[in-house]
Tab-separated table of C-alpha atoms (C1' of nucleotides) in Angstrom:
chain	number	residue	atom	x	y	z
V	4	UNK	CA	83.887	106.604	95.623
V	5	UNK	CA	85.142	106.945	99.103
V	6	UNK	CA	88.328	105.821	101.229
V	7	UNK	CA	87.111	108.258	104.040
V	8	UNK	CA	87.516	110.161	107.397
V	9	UNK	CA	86.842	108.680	110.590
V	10	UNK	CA	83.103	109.210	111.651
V	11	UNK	CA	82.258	112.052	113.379
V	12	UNK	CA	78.752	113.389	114.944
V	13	UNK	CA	76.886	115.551	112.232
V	14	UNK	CA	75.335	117.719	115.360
V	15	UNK	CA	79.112	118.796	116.473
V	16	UNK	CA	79.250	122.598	115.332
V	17	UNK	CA	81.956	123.172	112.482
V	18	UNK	CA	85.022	124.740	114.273
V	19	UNK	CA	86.533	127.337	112.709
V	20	UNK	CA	90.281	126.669	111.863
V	21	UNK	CA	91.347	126.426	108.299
V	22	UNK	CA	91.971	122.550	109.111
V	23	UNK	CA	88.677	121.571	110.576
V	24	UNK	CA	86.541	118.732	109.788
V	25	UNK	CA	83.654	119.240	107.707
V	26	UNK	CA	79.917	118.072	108.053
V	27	UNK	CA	79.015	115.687	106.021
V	28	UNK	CA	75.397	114.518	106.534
V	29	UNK	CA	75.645	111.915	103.805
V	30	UNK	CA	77.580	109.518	105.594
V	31	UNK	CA	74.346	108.921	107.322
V	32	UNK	CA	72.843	108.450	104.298
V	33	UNK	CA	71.936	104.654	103.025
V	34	UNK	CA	73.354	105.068	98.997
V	35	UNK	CA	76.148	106.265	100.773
V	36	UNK	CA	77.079	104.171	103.284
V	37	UNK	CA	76.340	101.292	101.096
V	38	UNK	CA	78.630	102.645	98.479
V	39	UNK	CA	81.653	103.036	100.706
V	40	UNK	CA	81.300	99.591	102.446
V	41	UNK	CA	81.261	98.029	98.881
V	42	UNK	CA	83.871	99.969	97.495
V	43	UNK	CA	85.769	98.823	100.571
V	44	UNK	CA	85.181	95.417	100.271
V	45	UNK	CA	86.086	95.049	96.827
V	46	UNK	CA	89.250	96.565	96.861
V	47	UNK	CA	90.012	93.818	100.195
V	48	UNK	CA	88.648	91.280	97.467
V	49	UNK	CA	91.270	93.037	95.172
V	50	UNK	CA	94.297	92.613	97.452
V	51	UNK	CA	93.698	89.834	98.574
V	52	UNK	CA	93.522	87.781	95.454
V	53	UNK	CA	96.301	90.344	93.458
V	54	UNK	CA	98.697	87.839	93.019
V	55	UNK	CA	96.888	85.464	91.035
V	56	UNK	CA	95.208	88.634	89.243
V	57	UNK	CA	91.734	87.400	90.125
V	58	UNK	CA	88.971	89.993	89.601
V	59	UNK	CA	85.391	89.712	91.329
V	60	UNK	CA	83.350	88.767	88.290
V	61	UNK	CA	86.042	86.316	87.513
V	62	UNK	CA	85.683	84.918	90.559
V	63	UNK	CA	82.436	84.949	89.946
V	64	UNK	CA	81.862	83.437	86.642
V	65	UNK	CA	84.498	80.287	87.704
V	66	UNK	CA	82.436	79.155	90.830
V	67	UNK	CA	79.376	79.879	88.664
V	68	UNK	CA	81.176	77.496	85.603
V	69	UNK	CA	82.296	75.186	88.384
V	70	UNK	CA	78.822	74.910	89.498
V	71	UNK	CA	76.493	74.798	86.205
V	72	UNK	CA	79.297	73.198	83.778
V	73	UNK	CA	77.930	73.207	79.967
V	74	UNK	CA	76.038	76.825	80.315
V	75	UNK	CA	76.171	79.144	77.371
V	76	UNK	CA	78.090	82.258	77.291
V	77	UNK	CA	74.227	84.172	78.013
V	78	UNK	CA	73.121	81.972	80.661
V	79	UNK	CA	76.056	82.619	82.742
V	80	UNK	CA	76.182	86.419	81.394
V	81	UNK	CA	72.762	86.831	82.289
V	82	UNK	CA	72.833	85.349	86.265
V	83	UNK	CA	75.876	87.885	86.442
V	84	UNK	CA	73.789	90.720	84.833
V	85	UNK	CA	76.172	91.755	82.674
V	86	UNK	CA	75.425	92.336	78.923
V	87	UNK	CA	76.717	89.529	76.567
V	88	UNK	CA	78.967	92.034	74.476
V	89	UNK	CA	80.893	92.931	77.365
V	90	UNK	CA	81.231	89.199	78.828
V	91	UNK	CA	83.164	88.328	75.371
V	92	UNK	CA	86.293	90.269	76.629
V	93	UNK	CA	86.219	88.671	80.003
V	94	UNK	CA	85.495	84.789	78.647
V	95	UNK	CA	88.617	85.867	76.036
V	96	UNK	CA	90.702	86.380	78.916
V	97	UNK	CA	89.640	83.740	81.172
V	98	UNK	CA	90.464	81.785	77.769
V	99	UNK	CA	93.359	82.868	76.979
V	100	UNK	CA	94.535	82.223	80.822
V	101	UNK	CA	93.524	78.253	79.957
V	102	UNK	CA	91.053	78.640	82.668
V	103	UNK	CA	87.622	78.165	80.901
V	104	UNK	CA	86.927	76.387	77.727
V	105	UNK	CA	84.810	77.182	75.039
V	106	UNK	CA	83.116	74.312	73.103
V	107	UNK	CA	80.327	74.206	70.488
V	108	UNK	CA	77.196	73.705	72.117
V	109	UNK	CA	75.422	70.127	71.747
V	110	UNK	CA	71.916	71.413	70.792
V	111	UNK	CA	72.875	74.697	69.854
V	112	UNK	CA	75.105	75.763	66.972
V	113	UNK	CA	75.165	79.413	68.106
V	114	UNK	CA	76.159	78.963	71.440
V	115	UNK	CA	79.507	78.319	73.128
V	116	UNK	CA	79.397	76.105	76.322
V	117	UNK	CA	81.725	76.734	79.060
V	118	UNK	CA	83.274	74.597	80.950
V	119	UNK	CA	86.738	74.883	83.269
V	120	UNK	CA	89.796	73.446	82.042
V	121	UNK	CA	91.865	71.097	84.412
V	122	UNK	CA	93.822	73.898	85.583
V	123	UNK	CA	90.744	76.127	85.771
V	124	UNK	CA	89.492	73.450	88.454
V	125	UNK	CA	92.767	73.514	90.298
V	126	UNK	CA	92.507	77.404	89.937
V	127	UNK	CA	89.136	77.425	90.787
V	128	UNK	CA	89.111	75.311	94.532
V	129	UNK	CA	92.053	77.228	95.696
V	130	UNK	CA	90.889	80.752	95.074
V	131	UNK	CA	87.705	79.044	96.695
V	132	UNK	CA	89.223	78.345	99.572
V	133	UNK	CA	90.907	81.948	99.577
V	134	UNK	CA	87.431	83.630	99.321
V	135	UNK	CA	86.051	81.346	102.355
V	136	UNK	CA	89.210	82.378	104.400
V	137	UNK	CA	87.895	86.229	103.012
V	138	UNK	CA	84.353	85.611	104.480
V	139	UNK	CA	85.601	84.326	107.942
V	140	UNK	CA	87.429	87.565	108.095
V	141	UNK	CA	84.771	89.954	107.020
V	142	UNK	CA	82.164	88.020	109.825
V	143	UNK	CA	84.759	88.196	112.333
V	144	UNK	CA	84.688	91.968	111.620
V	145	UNK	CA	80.453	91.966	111.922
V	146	UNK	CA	80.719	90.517	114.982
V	147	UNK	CA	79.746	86.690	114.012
V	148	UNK	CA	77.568	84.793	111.704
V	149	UNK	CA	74.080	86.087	112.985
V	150	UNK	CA	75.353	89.399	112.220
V	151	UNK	CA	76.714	88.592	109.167
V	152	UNK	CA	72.965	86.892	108.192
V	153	UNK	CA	71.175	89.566	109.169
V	154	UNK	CA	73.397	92.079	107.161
V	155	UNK	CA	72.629	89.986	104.469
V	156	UNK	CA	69.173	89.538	105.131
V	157	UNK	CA	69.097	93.640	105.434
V	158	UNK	CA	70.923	94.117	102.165
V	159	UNK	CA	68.553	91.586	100.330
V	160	UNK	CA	65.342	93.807	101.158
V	161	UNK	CA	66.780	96.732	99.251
V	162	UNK	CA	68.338	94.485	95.966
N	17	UNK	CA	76.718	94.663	87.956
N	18	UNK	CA	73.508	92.814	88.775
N	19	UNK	CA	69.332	93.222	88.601
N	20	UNK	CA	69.248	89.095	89.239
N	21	UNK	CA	67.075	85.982	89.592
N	22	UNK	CA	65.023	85.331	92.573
N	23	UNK	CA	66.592	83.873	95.186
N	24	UNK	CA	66.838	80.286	95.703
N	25	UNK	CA	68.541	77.503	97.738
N	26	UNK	CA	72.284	76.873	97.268
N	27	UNK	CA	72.051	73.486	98.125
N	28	UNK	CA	68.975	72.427	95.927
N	29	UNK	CA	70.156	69.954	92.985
N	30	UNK	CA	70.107	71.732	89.290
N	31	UNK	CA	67.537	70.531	87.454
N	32	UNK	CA	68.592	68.991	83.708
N	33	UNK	CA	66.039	71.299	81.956
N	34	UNK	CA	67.116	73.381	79.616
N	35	UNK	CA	65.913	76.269	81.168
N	36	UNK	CA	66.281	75.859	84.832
N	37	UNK	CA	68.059	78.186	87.546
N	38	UNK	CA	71.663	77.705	87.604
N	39	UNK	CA	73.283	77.192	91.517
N	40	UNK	CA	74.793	80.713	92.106
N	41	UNK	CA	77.265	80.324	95.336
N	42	UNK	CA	78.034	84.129	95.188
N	43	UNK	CA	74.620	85.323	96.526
N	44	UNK	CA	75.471	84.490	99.757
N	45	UNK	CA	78.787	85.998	99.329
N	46	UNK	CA	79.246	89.803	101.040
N	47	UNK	CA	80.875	91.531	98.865
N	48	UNK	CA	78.496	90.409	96.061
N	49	UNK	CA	75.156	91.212	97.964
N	50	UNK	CA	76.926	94.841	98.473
N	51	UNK	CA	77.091	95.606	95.542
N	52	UNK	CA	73.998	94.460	94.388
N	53	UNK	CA	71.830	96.674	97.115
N	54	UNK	CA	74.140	99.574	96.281
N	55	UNK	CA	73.513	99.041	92.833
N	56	UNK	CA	69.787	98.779	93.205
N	57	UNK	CA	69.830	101.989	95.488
N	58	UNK	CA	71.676	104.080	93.063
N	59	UNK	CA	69.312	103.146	90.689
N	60	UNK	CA	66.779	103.833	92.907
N	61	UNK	CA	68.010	107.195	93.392
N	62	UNK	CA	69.389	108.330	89.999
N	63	UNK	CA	65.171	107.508	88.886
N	64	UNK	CA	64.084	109.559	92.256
N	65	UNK	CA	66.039	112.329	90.830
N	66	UNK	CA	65.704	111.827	87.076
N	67	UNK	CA	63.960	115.020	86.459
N	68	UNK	CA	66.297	117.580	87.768
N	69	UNK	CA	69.051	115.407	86.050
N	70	UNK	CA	70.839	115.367	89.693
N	71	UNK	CA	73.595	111.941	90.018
N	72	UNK	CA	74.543	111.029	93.422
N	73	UNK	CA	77.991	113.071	93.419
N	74	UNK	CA	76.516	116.373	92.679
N	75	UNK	CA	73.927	115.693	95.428
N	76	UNK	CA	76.669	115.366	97.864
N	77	UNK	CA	78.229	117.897	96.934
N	78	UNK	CA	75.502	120.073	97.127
N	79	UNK	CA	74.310	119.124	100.576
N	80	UNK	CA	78.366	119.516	101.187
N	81	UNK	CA	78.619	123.260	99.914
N	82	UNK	CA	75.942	123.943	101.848
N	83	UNK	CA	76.603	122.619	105.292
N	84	UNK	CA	80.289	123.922	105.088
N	85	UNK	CA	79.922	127.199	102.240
N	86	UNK	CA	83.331	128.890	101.296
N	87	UNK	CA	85.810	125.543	101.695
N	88	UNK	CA	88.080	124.881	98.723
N	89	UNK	CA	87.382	122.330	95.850
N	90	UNK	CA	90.227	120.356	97.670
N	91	UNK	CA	88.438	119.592	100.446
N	92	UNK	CA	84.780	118.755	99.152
N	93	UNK	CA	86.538	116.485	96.942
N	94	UNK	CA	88.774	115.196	99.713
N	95	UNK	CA	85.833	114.646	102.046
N	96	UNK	CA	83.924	112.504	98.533
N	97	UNK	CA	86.953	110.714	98.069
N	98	UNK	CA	87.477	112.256	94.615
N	99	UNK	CA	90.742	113.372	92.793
N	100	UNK	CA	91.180	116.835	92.452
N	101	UNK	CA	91.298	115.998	88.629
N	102	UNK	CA	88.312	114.537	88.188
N	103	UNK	CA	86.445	116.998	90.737
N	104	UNK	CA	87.041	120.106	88.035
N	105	UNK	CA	84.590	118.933	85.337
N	106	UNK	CA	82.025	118.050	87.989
N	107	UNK	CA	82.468	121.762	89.349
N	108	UNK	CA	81.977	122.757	85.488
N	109	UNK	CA	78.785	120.917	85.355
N	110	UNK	CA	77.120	122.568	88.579
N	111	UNK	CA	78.422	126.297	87.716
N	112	UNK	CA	77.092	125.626	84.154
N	113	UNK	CA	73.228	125.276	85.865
N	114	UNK	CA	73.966	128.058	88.266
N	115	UNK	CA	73.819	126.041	91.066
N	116	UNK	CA	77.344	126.321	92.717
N	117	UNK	CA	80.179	129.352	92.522
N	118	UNK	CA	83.496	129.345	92.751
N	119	UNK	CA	84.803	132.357	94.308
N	120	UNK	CA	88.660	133.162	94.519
N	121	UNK	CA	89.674	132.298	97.881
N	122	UNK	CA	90.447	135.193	100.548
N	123	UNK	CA	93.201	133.692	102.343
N	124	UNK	CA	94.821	131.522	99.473
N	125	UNK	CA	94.631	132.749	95.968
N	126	UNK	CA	95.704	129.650	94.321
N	127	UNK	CA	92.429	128.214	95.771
N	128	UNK	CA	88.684	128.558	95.142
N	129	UNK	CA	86.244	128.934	97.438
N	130	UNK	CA	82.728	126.668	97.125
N	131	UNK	CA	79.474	128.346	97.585
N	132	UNK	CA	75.542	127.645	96.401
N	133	UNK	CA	73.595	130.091	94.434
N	134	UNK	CA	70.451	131.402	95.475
N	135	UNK	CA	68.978	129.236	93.091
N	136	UNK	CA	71.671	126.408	93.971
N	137	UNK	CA	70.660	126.933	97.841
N	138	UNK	CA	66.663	126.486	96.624
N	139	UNK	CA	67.180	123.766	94.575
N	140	UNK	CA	69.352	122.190	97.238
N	141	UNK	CA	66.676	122.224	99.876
N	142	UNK	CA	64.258	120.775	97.343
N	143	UNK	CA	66.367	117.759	96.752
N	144	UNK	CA	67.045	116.873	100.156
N	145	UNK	CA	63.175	116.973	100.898
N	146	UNK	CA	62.939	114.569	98.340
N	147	UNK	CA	66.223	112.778	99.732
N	148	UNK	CA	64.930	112.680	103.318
N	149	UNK	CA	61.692	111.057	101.875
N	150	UNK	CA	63.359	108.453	99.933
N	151	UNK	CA	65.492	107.553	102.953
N	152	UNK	CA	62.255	107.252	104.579
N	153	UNK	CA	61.006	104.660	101.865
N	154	UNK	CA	64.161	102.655	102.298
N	155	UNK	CA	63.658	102.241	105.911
N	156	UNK	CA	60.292	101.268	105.725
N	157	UNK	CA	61.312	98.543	103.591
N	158	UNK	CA	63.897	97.500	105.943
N	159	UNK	CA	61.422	97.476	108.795
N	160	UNK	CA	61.472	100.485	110.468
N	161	UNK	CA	64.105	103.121	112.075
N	162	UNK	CA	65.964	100.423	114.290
N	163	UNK	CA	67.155	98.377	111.196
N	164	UNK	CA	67.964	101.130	109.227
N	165	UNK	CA	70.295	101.633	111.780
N	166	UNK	CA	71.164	98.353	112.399
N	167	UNK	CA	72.279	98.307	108.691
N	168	UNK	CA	74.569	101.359	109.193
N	169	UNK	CA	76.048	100.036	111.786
N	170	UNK	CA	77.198	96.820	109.890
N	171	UNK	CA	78.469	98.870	107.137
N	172	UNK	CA	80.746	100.626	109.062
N	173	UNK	CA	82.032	97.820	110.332
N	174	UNK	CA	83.299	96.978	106.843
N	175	UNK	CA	83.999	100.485	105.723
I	28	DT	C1'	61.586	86.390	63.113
I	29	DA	C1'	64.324	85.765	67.175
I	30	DT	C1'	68.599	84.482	69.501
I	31	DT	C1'	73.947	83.659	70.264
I	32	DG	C1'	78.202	85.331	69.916
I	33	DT	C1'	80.832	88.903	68.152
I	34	DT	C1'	82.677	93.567	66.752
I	35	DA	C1'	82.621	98.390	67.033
I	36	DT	C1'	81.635	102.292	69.478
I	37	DA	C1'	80.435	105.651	73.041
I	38	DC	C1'	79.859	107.330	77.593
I	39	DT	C1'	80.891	107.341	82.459
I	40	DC	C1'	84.298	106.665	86.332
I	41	DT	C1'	88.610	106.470	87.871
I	42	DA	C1'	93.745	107.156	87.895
I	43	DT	C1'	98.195	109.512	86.640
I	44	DA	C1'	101.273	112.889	84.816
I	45	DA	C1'	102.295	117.458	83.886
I	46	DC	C1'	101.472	122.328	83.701
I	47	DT	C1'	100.441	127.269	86.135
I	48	DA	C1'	100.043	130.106	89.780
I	49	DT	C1'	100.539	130.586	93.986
I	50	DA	C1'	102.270	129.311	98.972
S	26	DT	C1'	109.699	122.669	97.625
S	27	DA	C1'	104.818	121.771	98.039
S	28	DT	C1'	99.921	122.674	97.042
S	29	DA	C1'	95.332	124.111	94.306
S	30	DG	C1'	93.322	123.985	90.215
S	31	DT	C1'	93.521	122.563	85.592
S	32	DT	C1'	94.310	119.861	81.257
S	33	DA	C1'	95.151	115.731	78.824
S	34	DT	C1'	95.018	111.009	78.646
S	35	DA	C1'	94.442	106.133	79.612
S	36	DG	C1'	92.010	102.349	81.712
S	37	DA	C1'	88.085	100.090	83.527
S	38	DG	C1'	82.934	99.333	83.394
S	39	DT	C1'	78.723	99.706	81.027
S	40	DA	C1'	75.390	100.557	77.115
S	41	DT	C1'	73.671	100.228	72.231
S	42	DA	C1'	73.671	99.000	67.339
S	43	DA	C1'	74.649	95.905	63.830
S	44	DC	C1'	76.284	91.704	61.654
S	45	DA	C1'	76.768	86.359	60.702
S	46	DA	C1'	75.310	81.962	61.881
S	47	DT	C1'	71.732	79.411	63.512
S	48	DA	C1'	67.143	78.510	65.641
DNA sequence: TATTGTTATACTCTATAACTATA
DNA sequence: TATAGTTATAGAGTATAACAATA
């Protein structure tokens, strides 16, 4: 959603020029506060890895190949929670970049097993490396790495 | 994206079963965990709210048009972070049930002017009751009122 | 029968361009 | 010339149904 005003105190009256700030109570509001802070987060993810046109559930899904090499297209779908008709598409392009690999499963005809291609590992430890530098920034921002764990810790008792 | 496995140790060895958890790096990444607890909140609230078919946009709004009646579309949608564009259908949807008006601005008649209903101003307080009480759940689960703001805090920092 | 990958499709959100009527 | 509201449209993201091959 947002890309919003600087905070201001919901208890300040509403002045009366045309111009004026307005009060919002929402940005008190959990949903909404969470919203904005992911929304802003992503699009840093966004910029930061436009250049190599690097989306987050690509990043995603090449640590997570890295990681768990072999998987079938619905185990890695699945961890991801997205719905295995829409992680075609993605795998096609991920494909067709020569980043992942599709091969016939050992033990299972039906299934595809994906693994990274050379260049998908080369890819896949430098964007690595760019998300890392990413985190350092963000925990900089929180104030350190016991913030940044208990933010975490916080956001985990509402997933 | 998400609704995912429970959480486990990054650094515990994947088992060969078939079956077993896969190592998933990203869910100690930020922007990840955002978006899962923002996903799981909205959820949380669209089922809160399911009956009176009310999204999280038109409850802003709402609580928006109330707090600051007579303002032009441009700046509720300004304040939400919303194109102008995209704003107009939403408008549609809440005059449609009677629960917003536009009005043809005194001072600018290119613009219109936002106001509740009677019936948009009763329904509106209804909501927020229920709002205010699901805010309440939310902090509970976070561990009380200093937490909750704890958490805001944090998110603004990445806002 | 159930599952894997796939296609097709639809619905929501978001973004842009262009029009009109005003300013 | 710029702005407010509107329309049309295009792109992502997400959801469901159905099919072929295989379990």
């Amino acid at each position: 959603m947002p890309r919003n005003r600087p905070a201001r105190r919901n208890d300040e009256p509403l002045a009366d020029s045309g111009d004026s700030l307005l009060t919002f109570r929402d940005d008190e509001a959990l949903g909404y506060c969470l919203r904005r802070a992911q929304v802003s987060v992503f699009q840093e993810f966004l910029s930061t890895f436009e250049d190599v046109s690097l989306r987050p559930v690509e990043y995603s899904i090449l640590t997570l190949v890295h990681d768990n090499p072999g998987r079938k297209q619905i185990e890695i779908s699945d961890v991801l929670g997205i719905k295995r008709a829409n992680f075609v598409p993605i795998i096609d392009g991920l494909e067709a970049r020569e980043l992942v690999e599709r091969r016939p499963s050992a033990e299972d005809r039906r299934a595809n097993a994906l693994y990274l291609t050379r260049a998908g590992l080369k890819f896949t430890l430098a964007v690595r490396k760019r998300h890392e530098a990413l985190e350092t920034e963000l925990t900089l921002r929180l104030g350190g790495p016991a913030k940044r764990a208990e933010l975490l810790e916080l956001l985990r008792l509402l997933s």
